[in-house]
Backbone as a chain_set.jsonl record, in Angstrom:
{"seq": "EESVGKGVISLLQEFVQCSKQFPSPQHRPILQWSFDTHMADFTTLEFRAQVAFLLDGVPHHVAGSWQPSKKLAQRDTAERCLGFFVGSWGAYLLQQGDSDAGQVAPAGISPRDAVRQLDAFCRSFAACGGEGPSWSVAWEEGRCSAVAELSMLGVRHKFAGATKRTEGVGEGMRGDGLR", "coords": {"N": [[0.844, -1.208, 0.024], [0.388, 2.313, -0.657], [0.147, 4.158, 1.431], [1.52, 3.149, 3.681], [4.102, 4.009, 4.552], [3.608, 6.703, 5.097], [3.018, 9.572, 7.158], [0.515, 10.425, 9.539], [-0.206, 13.137, 9.343], [0.496, 13.813, 6.716], [-1.293, 12.101, 5.399], [-3.737, 13.196, 6.159], [-3.557, 15.65, 4.854], [-3.487, 14.771, 2.142], [-6.055, 13.603, 2.07], [-7.738, 15.888, 2.394], [-7.031, 17.306, 0.102], [-8.111, 15.782, -1.896], [-10.592, 16.384, -3.0], [-12.394, 16.695, -5.877], [-14.382, 18.294, -6.878], [-14.174, 20.669, -5.473], [-11.422, 22.128, -5.685], [-8.328, 22.675, -3.895], [-7.273, 25.95, -2.7], [-4.918, 27.909, -4.545], [-1.508, 28.587, -3.755], [-1.68, 28.664, -0.955], [-1.383, 27.277, 2.309], [-2.486, 23.906, 2.717], [-3.281, 22.714, 5.068], [-3.803, 24.504, 7.949], [-2.192, 25.268, 10.82], [-2.496, 25.854, 14.331], [-1.619, 26.524, 17.777], [-2.46, 25.906, 21.2], [-1.429, 26.499, 24.589], [-0.962, 25.193, 27.9], [-0.441, 24.887, 31.42], [-0.03, 21.781, 32.745], [0.62, 20.973, 35.285], [2.672, 22.313, 37.893], [5.144, 22.121, 36.621], [4.882, 21.123, 34.025], [4.372, 21.702, 30.713], [1.785, 21.732, 28.355], [0.515, 21.059, 25.034], [-1.992, 21.908, 22.629], [-3.188, 21.222, 19.503], [-4.74, 22.879, 16.754], [-6.333, 22.551, 13.65], [-7.039, 24.036, 10.534], [-8.966, 23.841, 7.625], [-10.194, 23.575, 4.261], [-12.761, 21.534, 3.296], [-14.281, 20.032, 0.747], [-15.108, 22.518, -0.045], [-16.085, 23.647, 2.317], [-15.304, 25.366, 5.286], [-13.42, 23.958, 7.905], [-12.55, 23.465, 11.299], [-10.58, 21.889, 13.58], [-9.861, 20.651, 16.796], [-7.455, 19.055, 18.787], [-6.421, 16.899, 21.55], [-4.824, 17.652, 24.734], [-1.325, 17.486, 24.753], [2.114, 16.397, 25.407], [3.965, 17.556, 23.645], [4.378, 19.735, 20.762], [4.487, 18.415, 18.288], [3.364, 15.854, 18.915], [0.841, 16.751, 19.579], [0.013, 17.796, 17.15], [-0.074, 15.407, 15.575], [-2.033, 14.01, 17.019], [-4.328, 15.567, 16.575], [-4.6, 15.345, 13.763], [-4.994, 12.578, 13.584], [-7.488, 12.426, 14.86], [-9.035, 13.933, 13.071], [-8.964, 12.322, 10.706], [-10.021, 9.982, 11.779], [-12.623, 10.766, 12.321], [-13.69, 11.933, 9.847], [-13.029, 10.035, 7.856], [-13.279, 7.51, 9.109], [-15.652, 7.506, 10.978], [-17.666, 9.071, 9.506], [-17.427, 7.736, 7.027], [-18.147, 5.065, 7.684], [-20.774, 5.551, 8.511], [-21.979, 6.544, 6.161], [-21.749, 4.329, 4.481], [-23.37, 2.581, 5.835], [-25.844, 3.872, 5.682], [-26.398, 4.201, 2.991], [-28.179, 5.505, 0.261], [-30.194, 6.731, 1.752], [-30.302, 9.177, 3.144], [-29.712, 10.977, 1.256], [-30.008, 13.924, -0.828], [-31.373, 15.608, 0.896], [-31.746, 18.694, 1.082], [-31.81, 22.086, 2.025], [-34.08, 24.511, 0.679], [-33.171, 27.304, -1.345], [-33.278, 30.8, -0.458], [-35.074, 30.992, 1.703], [-36.69, 32.265, 4.656], [-34.886, 33.558, 7.538], [-36.078, 32.628, 10.009], [-37.557, 30.407, 9.117], [-35.414, 28.871, 8.247], [-34.092, 28.254, 10.612], [-36.06, 26.678, 11.878], [-36.179, 24.591, 9.986], [-33.568, 23.53, 10.173], [-33.636, 22.567, 12.787], [-35.667, 20.637, 12.612], [-34.555, 18.968, 10.681], [-32.218, 18.028, 11.957], [-33.329, 16.615, 14.084], [-34.496, 14.504, 12.725], [-32.439, 13.376, 11.304], [-30.384, 10.715, 11.372], [-27.645, 10.683, 12.074], [-27.422, 12.808, 13.858], [-28.512, 11.953, 16.157], [-31.197, 12.406, 16.877], [-31.4, 14.847, 18.142], [-31.918, 18.383, 18.268], [-30.241, 21.505, 17.336], [-28.475, 23.522, 19.794], [-28.568, 26.91, 20.74], [-26.53, 29.867, 21.028], [-25.073, 32.996, 21.912], [-22.162, 34.554, 20.826], [-19.728, 36.784, 21.917], [-17.392, 39.162, 20.718], [-15.047, 41.65, 20.837], [-17.026, 43.739, 21.082], [-18.934, 42.915, 19.216], [-21.363, 40.544, 18.103], [-22.229, 37.15, 17.439], [-24.449, 34.536, 16.237], [-24.392, 31.255, 17.398], [-24.639, 27.958, 16.574], [-24.853, 24.8, 18.022], [-24.393, 21.406, 17.626], [-24.631, 17.822, 17.792], [-22.981, 15.429, 15.903], [-22.672, 12.176, 14.919], [-21.593, 11.606, 17.459], [-19.778, 13.631, 17.889], [-19.205, 16.888, 18.85], [-20.3, 19.789, 17.117], [-19.811, 23.158, 16.051], [-21.322, 25.991, 14.656], [-20.94, 29.151, 13.415], [-22.421, 32.335, 12.841], [-22.251, 35.383, 10.833], [-20.663, 38.29, 12.278], [-22.398, 40.756, 14.202], [-23.52, 44.044, 15.264], [-25.33, 44.071, 17.316], [-27.319, 41.871, 19.396], [-29.982, 41.914, 19.092], [-31.32, 41.163, 16.77], [-32.469, 38.692, 16.699], [-34.135, 35.874, 15.371], [-33.183, 36.415, 12.827], [-30.459, 36.67, 13.077], [-29.82, 34.134, 13.954], [-30.553, 32.643, 11.724], [-28.587, 33.608, 9.975], [-26.43, 32.289, 10.961], [-26.791, 29.82, 9.815], [-25.972, 29.989, 7.24]], "CA": [[-0.003, -0.02, 0.026], [1.122, 3.583, -0.718], [0.068, 4.907, 2.673], [2.161, 2.492, 4.76], [5.214, 4.808, 5.046], [3.229, 8.065, 5.273], [2.598, 9.942, 8.48], [-0.905, 10.783, 9.625], [-0.438, 14.519, 8.905], [0.486, 13.718, 5.272], [-2.532, 11.435, 4.995], [-4.79, 14.189, 6.314], [-3.364, 16.615, 3.726], [-3.946, 14.134, 0.92], [-7.492, 13.475, 2.127], [-8.315, 17.189, 2.17], [-6.758, 17.686, -1.249], [-8.698, 14.818, -2.894], [-11.85, 16.856, -3.551], [-12.367, 17.067, -7.305], [-15.361, 19.328, -7.088], [-13.652, 21.92, -4.833], [-9.955, 22.031, -5.542], [-7.693, 23.537, -2.865], [-6.829, 27.201, -3.216], [-3.5, 27.997, -4.895], [-0.546, 29.432, -2.97], [-2.054, 28.677, 0.451], [-1.165, 25.949, 2.873], [-3.716, 23.081, 2.733], [-3.624, 22.553, 6.51], [-3.319, 25.702, 8.706], [-2.024, 24.835, 12.162], [-2.23, 26.764, 15.431], [-1.393, 25.744, 19.027], [-2.682, 26.495, 22.535], [-0.581, 25.9, 25.604], [-1.402, 25.387, 29.289], [0.351, 24.159, 32.376], [-0.755, 20.611, 33.296], [0.922, 21.112, 36.675], [3.66, 23.378, 38.067], [6.377, 21.975, 35.761], [4.607, 20.468, 32.768], [3.661, 22.518, 29.711], [1.129, 20.892, 27.367], [0.099, 21.714, 23.775], [-3.165, 21.415, 21.901], [-3.126, 21.667, 18.118], [-5.918, 23.077, 15.949], [-6.061, 22.619, 12.245], [-8.147, 24.579, 9.795], [-8.828, 23.461, 6.221], [-11.4, 23.532, 3.454], [-13.115, 20.167, 2.827], [-15.362, 20.119, -0.2], [-15.557, 23.914, -0.065], [-16.624, 24.046, 3.602], [-14.236, 25.537, 6.221], [-13.457, 23.111, 9.067], [-11.571, 23.693, 12.326], [-10.591, 20.72, 14.477], [-8.918, 20.702, 17.902], [-7.079, 17.765, 19.4], [-6.331, 16.876, 22.999], [-3.564, 18.156, 25.274], [-0.203, 16.539, 24.567], [3.368, 16.937, 25.977], [4.794, 18.256, 22.65], [3.638, 20.224, 19.63], [4.425, 17.353, 17.214], [2.354, 14.881, 19.345], [-0.471, 17.435, 19.523], [-0.374, 17.841, 15.747], [-0.443, 14.087, 15.179], [-3.283, 13.682, 17.667], [-5.374, 16.3, 15.875], [-4.724, 14.725, 12.435], [-5.643, 11.289, 13.824], [-8.882, 12.674, 15.167], [-9.727, 14.345, 11.804], [-9.147, 11.184, 9.841], [-10.961, 9.071, 12.479], [-14.005, 11.247, 12.192], [-14.106, 12.132, 8.48], [-12.906, 8.814, 7.057], [-13.819, 6.395, 9.882], [-17.067, 7.663, 11.442], [-18.549, 9.431, 8.371], [-17.396, 6.65, 6.006], [-18.975, 3.964, 8.153], [-22.166, 6.026, 8.546], [-22.44, 6.648, 4.753], [-21.903, 2.942, 3.979], [-24.558, 1.988, 6.489], [-27.09, 4.552, 5.285], [-26.638, 4.14, 1.525], [-28.763, 6.768, -0.238], [-31.411, 7.086, 2.453], [-30.309, 10.586, 3.561], [-29.284, 11.804, 0.088], [-30.964, 14.814, -1.363], [-32.07, 16.452, 1.885], [-31.068, 20.042, 1.036], [-32.731, 23.171, 2.269], [-34.274, 25.337, -0.47], [-32.55, 28.663, -1.299], [-34.143, 31.972, -0.362], [-36.041, 30.907, 2.76], [-36.449, 33.254, 5.714], [-34.056, 33.039, 8.713], [-36.932, 31.916, 10.987], [-37.841, 29.107, 8.53], [-34.155, 28.123, 8.175], [-33.879, 27.723, 11.956], [-37.006, 25.57, 12.062], [-35.759, 23.472, 9.132], [-32.397, 22.911, 10.749], [-34.052, 21.826, 13.932], [-36.455, 19.442, 12.125], [-33.611, 18.068, 10.009], [-31.38, 17.4, 12.96], [-34.15, 15.65, 14.871], [-34.815, 13.344, 11.887], [-31.188, 12.864, 10.72], [-29.83, 9.66, 12.304], [-26.26, 11.068, 12.573], [-27.574, 13.781, 14.947], [-29.076, 11.244, 17.315], [-32.532, 12.84, 17.258], [-31.313, 16.129, 18.865], [-31.804, 19.625, 17.53], [-29.154, 22.331, 17.791], [-28.646, 24.482, 20.848], [-28.13, 28.231, 20.244], [-25.933, 30.781, 21.967], [-24.503, 34.207, 21.29], [-20.745, 34.734, 21.145], [-19.329, 38.196, 21.793], [-15.973, 39.415, 20.517], [-14.724, 43.027, 20.477], [-18.22, 44.497, 20.973], [-19.772, 42.386, 18.144], [-21.875, 39.226, 18.427], [-22.709, 36.204, 16.364], [-25.222, 33.366, 16.686], [-23.66, 29.986, 17.349], [-25.478, 26.749, 16.673], [-24.058, 23.636, 18.407], [-25.096, 20.11, 17.493], [-23.809, 16.634, 17.841], [-23.097, 14.477, 14.727], [-21.878, 10.95, 15.11], [-20.979, 11.702, 18.751], [-18.805, 14.74, 17.936], [-19.875, 18.206, 18.957], [-19.996, 20.708, 16.03], [-20.229, 24.546, 16.237], [-21.429, 26.803, 13.404], [-21.159, 30.554, 13.809], [-22.876, 33.286, 11.77], [-21.496, 36.628, 10.725], [-20.788, 39.124, 13.479], [-23.296, 41.899, 14.127], [-23.268, 44.983, 16.366], [-26.299, 43.852, 18.382], [-27.972, 40.568, 19.369], [-31.402, 42.173, 19.02], [-31.902, 40.79, 15.512], [-33.169, 37.458, 16.961], [-34.123, 34.773, 14.4], [-32.357, 36.763, 11.64], [-29.055, 36.368, 13.371], [-29.711, 32.665, 13.971], [-30.623, 32.262, 10.327], [-27.299, 33.927, 9.371], [-25.552, 31.205, 11.404], [-27.025, 28.633, 8.979], [-25.439, 30.182, 5.895]], "C": [[0.877, 1.262, -0.01], [1.182, 4.259, 0.617], [0.895, 4.314, 3.845], [3.293, 3.384, 5.362], [4.847, 6.29, 5.303], [2.751, 8.333, 6.697], [1.113, 10.4, 8.407], [-1.181, 12.214, 9.156], [-0.435, 14.531, 7.383], [-0.823, 13.094, 4.736], [-3.727, 12.376, 5.091], [-4.715, 15.182, 5.157], [-3.88, 16.03, 2.403], [-5.476, 13.944, 0.914], [-8.187, 14.774, 1.808], [-8.159, 17.59, 0.703], [-7.491, 16.858, -2.274], [-10.006, 15.283, -3.479], [-11.674, 17.314, -5.004], [-13.268, 18.232, -7.639], [-14.947, 20.733, -6.555], [-12.177, 21.823, -4.627], [-9.419, 23.026, -4.527], [-7.233, 24.839, -3.444], [-5.294, 27.185, -3.512], [-2.728, 28.891, -3.937], [-0.971, 29.648, -1.532], [-1.81, 27.305, 1.033], [-2.532, 25.2, 2.957], [-4.198, 22.962, 4.144], [-2.956, 23.779, 7.214], [-3.36, 25.335, 10.182], [-1.871, 25.99, 13.114], [-2.188, 25.92, 16.715], [-1.84, 26.591, 20.215], [-1.757, 25.834, 23.472], [-1.255, 26.085, 26.969], [-0.461, 24.554, 30.14], [-0.444, 23.035, 32.949], [-0.539, 20.564, 34.818], [2.0, 22.221, 36.783], [4.867, 23.299, 37.173], [6.095, 21.476, 34.363], [3.762, 21.356, 31.857], [3.047, 21.534, 28.721], [0.661, 21.73, 26.182], [-1.163, 21.035, 23.236], [-3.152, 22.031, 20.548], [-4.574, 21.842, 17.598], [-5.534, 23.147, 14.506], [-7.262, 23.156, 11.526], [-7.888, 24.197, 8.307], [-10.209, 23.57, 5.56], [-11.595, 22.113, 2.955], [-14.365, 20.274, 2.002], [-15.97, 21.523, -0.158], [-16.061, 24.474, 1.222], [-15.429, 24.22, 4.59], [-14.482, 24.641, 7.471], [-12.344, 23.535, 10.009], [-11.677, 22.555, 13.37], [-9.537, 20.88, 15.555], [-8.65, 19.314, 18.441], [-7.094, 17.848, 20.891], [-4.981, 17.41, 23.424], [-2.505, 17.061, 25.207], [1.092, 17.186, 25.105], [4.299, 17.673, 24.957], [3.913, 18.722, 21.501], [3.488, 19.161, 18.565], [3.415, 16.308, 17.607], [0.949, 15.532, 19.248], [-0.944, 17.491, 18.072], [-0.814, 16.426, 15.229], [-1.826, 13.674, 15.765], [-4.461, 14.314, 16.942], [-5.641, 15.635, 14.487], [-5.357, 13.365, 12.55], [-7.116, 11.423, 14.053], [-9.67, 13.086, 13.927], [-9.972, 13.151, 10.931], [-10.095, 10.167, 10.477], [-12.382, 9.492, 12.301], [-14.415, 11.255, 10.689], [-14.055, 10.828, 7.642], [-13.58, 7.638, 7.823], [-15.289, 6.543, 10.151], [-18.013, 7.958, 10.251], [-18.554, 8.328, 7.299], [-18.257, 5.495, 6.418], [-20.456, 4.346, 8.12], [-22.745, 6.003, 7.098], [-22.657, 5.238, 4.168], [-23.147, 2.278, 4.555], [-25.85, 2.563, 5.992], [-27.392, 4.382, 3.807], [-27.133, 5.462, 1.035], [-29.948, 7.249, 0.558], [-31.459, 8.539, 2.91], [-29.91, 11.507, 2.433], [-30.397, 12.723, -0.336], [-31.72, 15.677, -0.397], [-31.372, 17.769, 1.977], [-32.15, 21.07, 1.233], [-32.883, 24.045, 0.982], [-33.638, 26.726, -0.287], [-33.631, 29.718, -1.072], [-35.177, 31.817, 0.702], [-35.678, 31.93, 3.859], [-35.584, 32.689, 6.821], [-34.878, 32.264, 9.655], [-37.237, 30.506, 10.436], [-36.566, 28.255, 8.483], [-33.847, 27.491, 9.509], [-34.782, 26.548, 12.216], [-36.582, 24.38, 11.194], [-34.506, 22.756, 9.657], [-32.775, 22.051, 11.974], [-34.756, 20.53, 13.555], [-35.5, 18.463, 11.454], [-32.764, 17.305, 10.993], [-32.114, 16.333, 13.779], [-34.44, 14.386, 14.061], [-33.577, 12.708, 11.292], [-30.516, 11.93, 11.704], [-28.462, 10.036, 12.869], [-26.322, 12.059, 13.703], [-28.202, 13.184, 16.208], [-30.395, 11.746, 17.783], [-32.548, 14.191, 18.049], [-31.206, 17.306, 17.908], [-30.615, 20.415, 18.03], [-29.475, 23.187, 19.04], [-28.013, 25.784, 20.352], [-27.529, 29.042, 21.364], [-25.478, 32.003, 21.202], [-23.051, 34.325, 21.746], [-20.373, 36.178, 20.936], [-17.793, 38.278, 21.616], [-15.789, 40.86, 20.029], [-16.019, 43.853, 20.24], [-19.174, 44.048, 19.857], [-20.177, 40.982, 18.579], [-22.218, 38.422, 17.218], [-23.495, 35.041, 17.001], [-24.367, 32.148, 16.455], [-24.626, 28.836, 17.549], [-24.484, 25.588, 17.024], [-24.95, 22.392, 18.278], [-24.109, 18.984, 17.458], [-24.062, 15.793, 16.609], [-22.133, 13.366, 14.942], [-21.061, 11.015, 16.414], [-19.947, 12.765, 18.872], [-19.545, 16.031, 17.876], [-19.387, 19.111, 17.841], [-20.551, 22.118, 16.398], [-20.251, 25.278, 14.887], [-21.8, 28.203, 13.855], [-21.557, 31.414, 12.605], [-21.913, 34.443, 11.713], [-21.674, 37.479, 11.958], [-21.681, 40.322, 13.186], [-23.019, 42.81, 15.342], [-24.197, 44.725, 17.558], [-26.9, 42.454, 18.282], [-29.472, 40.723, 19.183], [-32.041, 41.761, 17.674], [-32.543, 39.405, 15.584], [-33.013, 36.379, 15.897], [-33.253, 35.115, 13.174], [-30.892, 36.421, 11.858], [-28.845, 34.819, 13.414], [-29.691, 32.113, 12.524], [-29.275, 32.481, 9.622], [-26.316, 32.83, 9.789], [-25.695, 29.905, 10.561], [-26.383, 28.782, 7.622], [-24.023, 29.642, 5.834]], "O": [[1.976, 1.275, 0.544], [2.191, 4.892, 0.927], [0.959, 4.935, 4.906], [3.399, 3.479, 6.584], [5.723, 7.061, 5.696], [2.169, 7.469, 7.354], [0.581, 10.705, 7.34], [-2.259, 12.491, 8.631], [-1.283, 15.196, 6.788], [-1.365, 13.543, 3.726], [-4.613, 12.367, 4.236], [-5.738, 15.506, 4.554], [-4.601, 16.686, 1.652], [-6.116, 14.106, -0.125], [-9.138, 14.782, 1.026], [-9.083, 18.162, 0.126], [-7.487, 17.221, -3.45], [-10.512, 14.633, -4.394], [-10.89, 18.218, -5.293], [-12.991, 19.037, -8.527], [-15.31, 21.778, -7.094], [-11.711, 21.482, -3.541], [-9.997, 24.094, -4.329], [-6.824, 24.861, -4.605], [-4.515, 26.535, -2.815], [-3.274, 29.845, -3.384], [-0.667, 30.685, -0.942], [-1.998, 26.291, 0.361], [-3.57, 25.802, 3.232], [-5.393, 23.091, 4.409], [-1.758, 24.031, 7.086], [-4.435, 25.115, 10.738], [-1.221, 26.987, 12.798], [-2.647, 24.779, 16.745], [-1.638, 27.805, 20.25], [-1.315, 24.714, 23.216], [-2.026, 27.024, 27.163], [0.217, 23.648, 29.656], [-1.461, 23.285, 33.597], [-1.437, 20.153, 35.553], [2.194, 22.98, 35.834], [5.555, 24.3, 36.975], [7.026, 21.411, 33.56], [2.624, 21.709, 32.167], [3.719, 20.597, 28.29], [0.44, 22.936, 26.298], [-1.373, 19.828, 23.354], [-3.107, 23.256, 20.432], [-5.481, 21.084, 17.942], [-4.513, 23.741, 14.16], [-8.393, 22.79, 11.848], [-6.756, 24.231, 7.825], [-11.238, 23.645, 6.232], [-10.73, 21.55, 2.284], [-15.428, 20.586, 2.539], [-17.188, 21.688, -0.227], [-16.438, 25.645, 1.274], [-14.62, 23.302, 4.714], [-15.59, 24.583, 8.004], [-11.276, 23.932, 9.543], [-12.737, 22.317, 13.949], [-8.399, 21.224, 15.236], [-9.563, 18.493, 18.53], [-7.702, 18.754, 21.461], [-4.092, 17.604, 22.594], [-2.742, 15.901, 25.546], [1.148, 18.408, 25.242], [5.274, 18.317, 25.346], [2.831, 18.177, 21.283], [2.408, 19.037, 17.988], [2.647, 15.873, 16.749], [-0.012, 14.867, 18.86], [-2.119, 17.271, 17.779], [-1.818, 16.308, 14.527], [-2.653, 13.073, 15.08], [-5.481, 13.661, 16.721], [-6.793, 15.405, 14.119], [-6.181, 13.003, 11.71], [-7.914, 10.649, 13.523], [-10.81, 12.663, 13.734], [-11.09, 12.969, 10.448], [-10.894, 9.551, 9.772], [-13.266, 8.65, 12.144], [-15.409, 10.625, 10.329], [-14.941, 10.572, 6.827], [-14.353, 6.877, 7.241], [-16.099, 5.787, 9.613], [-18.987, 7.245, 10.008], [-19.605, 8.033, 6.73], [-19.028, 4.979, 5.608], [-21.296, 3.531, 7.737], [-23.848, 5.507, 6.865], [-23.63, 4.997, 3.452], [-23.863, 1.536, 3.883], [-26.851, 1.854, 5.884], [-28.559, 4.42, 3.416], [-26.54, 6.486, 1.374], [-30.67, 8.123, 0.079], [-32.549, 9.093, 3.054], [-29.782, 12.713, 2.642], [-31.576, 12.383, -0.233], [-32.621, 16.412, -0.802], [-30.508, 17.969, 2.832], [-33.252, 20.959, 0.695], [-31.896, 24.278, 0.284], [-33.589, 27.244, 0.829], [-34.781, 29.523, -1.465], [-36.181, 32.524, 0.603], [-34.539, 32.383, 3.969], [-35.547, 31.475, 7.025], [-34.389, 31.232, 10.114], [-37.187, 29.527, 11.181], [-36.636, 27.039, 8.661], [-33.4, 26.346, 9.572], [-34.332, 25.52, 12.722], [-36.635, 23.245, 11.667], [-34.406, 21.531, 9.59], [-32.271, 20.941, 12.144], [-34.475, 19.468, 14.11], [-35.624, 17.252, 11.641], [-32.606, 16.088, 10.886], [-31.556, 15.287, 14.108], [-34.613, 13.311, 14.636], [-33.658, 11.579, 10.807], [-30.12, 12.362, 12.786], [-28.163, 9.734, 14.024], [-25.359, 12.161, 14.464], [-28.387, 13.88, 17.206], [-30.738, 11.566, 18.951], [-33.592, 14.605, 18.553], [-30.515, 17.25, 16.89], [-30.023, 20.049, 19.045], [-30.635, 23.521, 19.284], [-27.023, 25.752, 19.62], [-27.95, 28.933, 22.516], [-25.504, 32.023, 19.972], [-22.761, 34.204, 22.936], [-20.67, 36.747, 19.886], [-17.029, 37.567, 22.269], [-16.291, 41.247, 18.974], [-16.078, 44.602, 19.265], [-20.145, 44.751, 19.58], [-19.455, 40.311, 19.317], [-22.463, 38.942, 16.13], [-23.237, 34.633, 18.133], [-23.697, 32.029, 15.43], [-25.331, 28.754, 18.555], [-23.435, 25.44, 16.397], [-26.084, 22.352, 18.756], [-22.931, 19.153, 17.145], [-25.207, 15.473, 16.292], [-20.934, 13.575, 15.125], [-19.935, 10.518, 16.449], [-19.264, 12.816, 19.895], [-20.384, 16.265, 17.006], [-18.18, 19.206, 17.621], [-21.628, 22.232, 16.982], [-19.313, 25.184, 14.095], [-22.789, 28.428, 14.553], [-21.066, 31.216, 11.494], [-20.911, 34.491, 12.427], [-22.71, 37.411, 12.62], [-21.714, 40.832, 12.066], [-22.376, 42.4, 16.309], [-23.885, 45.117, 18.682], [-26.982, 41.902, 17.185], [-30.175, 39.714, 19.122], [-33.231, 42.009, 17.482], [-33.123, 38.972, 14.589], [-31.892, 36.005, 15.554], [-32.662, 34.227, 12.559], [-30.193, 35.954, 10.959], [-27.823, 34.302, 12.963], [-28.901, 31.231, 12.186], [-28.86, 31.673, 8.79], [-25.435, 32.484, 9.003], [-24.834, 29.026, 10.599], [-26.253, 27.793, 6.901], [-23.383, 29.704, 4.785]]}, "num_chains": 1, "name": "protein.A"}
């Protein structure tokens, strides 16, 4: 097999690049890495890697677990990405066949209807475990955005809308989080 000698980070990069419908942008790194640090105790510094990438035209951000080195943190995050996107999603799609295919929201619906549709979809979509999204407002530098959180295949996902000056726009702001 070709992949035997490759590291998990290289495999993740190849997986992300394999989209034929949405080729990767030119002159930009395929995987964009960042790191958080914290002290596990008085003498031990730990690292957590996050990777950002476009997968089939959709931006994704994945965080790993705390590790004793940056390289281990990077590998952990890449393993988690591949485990979810290839392992969990792959198994789910094979199990479901075409039963969930074609469930796409119509264009041009109102934000209130989009929120209701997302809730109904999540409750009926087996990968969401029958749960709808929970909503919150995130503030940053005096601006806010609606954040929808939902669980798919046991992994928590967050989707944030565009930032606004006020949270008083209600369903409209939630609807923006769906775009």
